[in-house]
Amino acid sequence: MARVKINFSAQEKDLLKKLGITGGFSSLTDDDLMGIDEAVTEYLMDECIDEDGAVNADGKLCERIIEKLAEY
């Protein structure tokens, strides 16, 4: 199984920790990537978009994380 390294920014790592995702990001499996994607997407949809469809600061971090994951 291939493993990948994703270079998350310090802010992105802080958000991932807030979501309970900890550990190193230098050797991620496909399952790790899927788990991160699911957690971040759920948080984005549930907590980061207001009723007018505007995305808050955490939501913008979520979007950046999802974009990085999409590369793999």
PDB file of C-alpha atoms in Angstrom:
ATOM      1  CA  MET A   1       0.000   0.000   0.000  1.00  0.00           C
ATOM      2  CA  ALA A   2       1.421   3.371  -1.023  1.00  0.00           C
ATOM      3  CA  ARG A   3       1.892   6.025   1.594  1.00  0.00           C
ATOM      4  CA  VAL A   4       1.931   9.754   0.968  1.00  0.00           C
ATOM      5  CA  LYS A   5       3.155  12.837   2.758  1.00  0.00           C
ATOM      6  CA  ILE A   6       1.010  15.939   2.848  1.00  0.00           C
ATOM      7  CA  ASN A   7       2.535  19.224   3.904  1.00  0.00           C
ATOM      8  CA  PHE A   8      -0.235  20.803   5.945  1.00  0.00           C
ATOM      9  CA  SER A   9       0.314  24.332   7.241  1.00  0.00           C
ATOM     10  CA  ALA A  10       0.446  24.971  10.988  1.00  0.00           C
ATOM     11  CA  GLN A  11      -3.118  26.346  10.864  1.00  0.00           C
ATOM     12  CA  GLU A  12      -4.350  23.299   8.994  1.00  0.00           C
ATOM     13  CA  LYS A  13      -2.669  20.997  11.514  1.00  0.00           C
ATOM     14  CA  ASP A  14      -4.295  22.944  14.363  1.00  0.00           C
ATOM     15  CA  LEU A  15      -7.706  22.457  12.769  1.00  0.00           C
ATOM     16  CA  LEU A  16      -7.053  18.738  12.274  1.00  0.00           C
ATOM     17  CA  LYS A  17      -6.095  18.444  15.960  1.00  0.00           C
ATOM     18  CA  LYS A  18      -9.329  20.265  16.852  1.00  0.00           C
ATOM     19  CA  LEU A  19     -11.147  17.532  14.920  1.00  0.00           C
ATOM     20  CA  GLY A  20      -9.286  14.810  16.816  1.00  0.00           C
ATOM     21  CA  ILE A  21      -6.895  13.951  13.999  1.00  0.00           C
ATOM     22  CA  THR A  22      -3.411  13.740  15.427  1.00  0.00           C
ATOM     23  CA  GLY A  23      -0.111  12.197  14.534  1.00  0.00           C
ATOM     24  CA  GLY A  24       2.335  12.644  11.752  1.00  0.00           C
ATOM     25  CA  PHE A  25       1.257  13.437   8.259  1.00  0.00           C
ATOM     26  CA  SER A  26       4.385  12.114   6.583  1.00  0.00           C
ATOM     27  CA  SER A  27       3.149   8.564   5.976  1.00  0.00           C
ATOM     28  CA  LEU A  28      -0.582   8.529   5.262  1.00  0.00           C
ATOM     29  CA  THR A  29      -2.411   5.531   3.856  1.00  0.00           C
ATOM     30  CA  ASP A  30      -5.489   5.663   1.626  1.00  0.00           C
ATOM     31  CA  ASP A  31      -7.598   4.926   4.711  1.00  0.00           C
ATOM     32  CA  ASP A  32      -5.963   7.839   6.556  1.00  0.00           C
ATOM     33  CA  LEU A  33      -6.699  10.158   3.642  1.00  0.00           C
ATOM     34  CA  MET A  34     -10.329   9.033   3.492  1.00  0.00           C
ATOM     35  CA  GLY A  35     -10.764   9.488   7.249  1.00  0.00           C
ATOM     36  CA  ILE A  36      -9.317  12.989   7.151  1.00  0.00           C
ATOM     37  CA  ASP A  37     -11.473  13.889   4.156  1.00  0.00           C
ATOM     38  CA  GLU A  38     -14.644  12.621   5.848  1.00  0.00           C
ATOM     39  CA  ALA A  39     -13.956  14.454   9.124  1.00  0.00           C
ATOM     40  CA  VAL A  40     -13.022  17.731   7.445  1.00  0.00           C
ATOM     41  CA  THR A  41     -15.941  17.633   5.015  1.00  0.00           C
ATOM     42  CA  GLU A  42     -18.414  16.912   7.809  1.00  0.00           C
ATOM     43  CA  TYR A  43     -17.015  19.768   9.918  1.00  0.00           C
ATOM     44  CA  LEU A  44     -17.160  22.109   6.926  1.00  0.00           C
ATOM     45  CA  MET A  45     -20.783  21.262   6.201  1.00  0.00           C
ATOM     46  CA  ASP A  46     -21.963  21.280   9.823  1.00  0.00           C
ATOM     47  CA  GLU A  47     -20.031  24.162  11.363  1.00  0.00           C
ATOM     48  CA  CYS A  48     -18.451  26.410   8.759  1.00  0.00           C
ATOM     49  CA  ILE A  49     -21.184  27.574   6.395  1.00  0.00           C
ATOM     50  CA  ASP A  50     -23.815  30.045   7.531  1.00  0.00           C
ATOM     51  CA  GLU A  51     -27.421  30.170   6.326  1.00  0.00           C
ATOM     52  CA  ASP A  52     -26.430  32.577   3.522  1.00  0.00           C
ATOM     53  CA  GLY A  53     -23.812  30.143   2.225  1.00  0.00           C
ATOM     54  CA  ALA A  54     -20.800  32.149   3.440  1.00  0.00           C
ATOM     55  CA  VAL A  55     -17.791  30.138   4.577  1.00  0.00           C
ATOM     56  CA  ASN A  56     -16.005  31.198   7.779  1.00  0.00           C
ATOM     57  CA  ALA A  57     -12.240  31.113   8.450  1.00  0.00           C
ATOM     58  CA  ASP A  58     -12.287  27.460   9.592  1.00  0.00           C
ATOM     59  CA  GLY A  59     -14.256  26.627   6.479  1.00  0.00           C
ATOM     60  CA  LYS A  60     -11.579  28.148   4.283  1.00  0.00           C
ATOM     61  CA  LEU A  61      -8.993  25.988   6.054  1.00  0.00           C
ATOM     62  CA  CYS A  62     -11.214  22.960   5.451  1.00  0.00           C
ATOM     63  CA  GLU A  63     -11.401  23.806   1.767  1.00  0.00           C
ATOM     64  CA  ARG A  64      -7.595  24.050   1.546  1.00  0.00           C
ATOM     65  CA  ILE A  65      -7.196  20.691   3.287  1.00  0.00           C
ATOM     66  CA  ILE A  66      -9.734  19.057   0.957  1.00  0.00           C
ATOM     67  CA  GLU A  67      -7.899  20.499  -2.061  1.00  0.00           C
ATOM     68  CA  LYS A  68      -4.613  19.030  -0.820  1.00  0.00           C
ATOM     69  CA  LEU A  69      -6.241  15.633  -0.274  1.00  0.00           C
ATOM     70  CA  ALA A  70      -7.745  15.709  -3.767  1.00  0.00           C
ATOM     71  CA  GLU A  71      -4.239  15.669  -5.240  1.00  0.00           C
ATOM     72  CA  TYR A  72      -3.871  12.068  -4.049  1.00  0.00           C
TER      73      TYR A  72
END
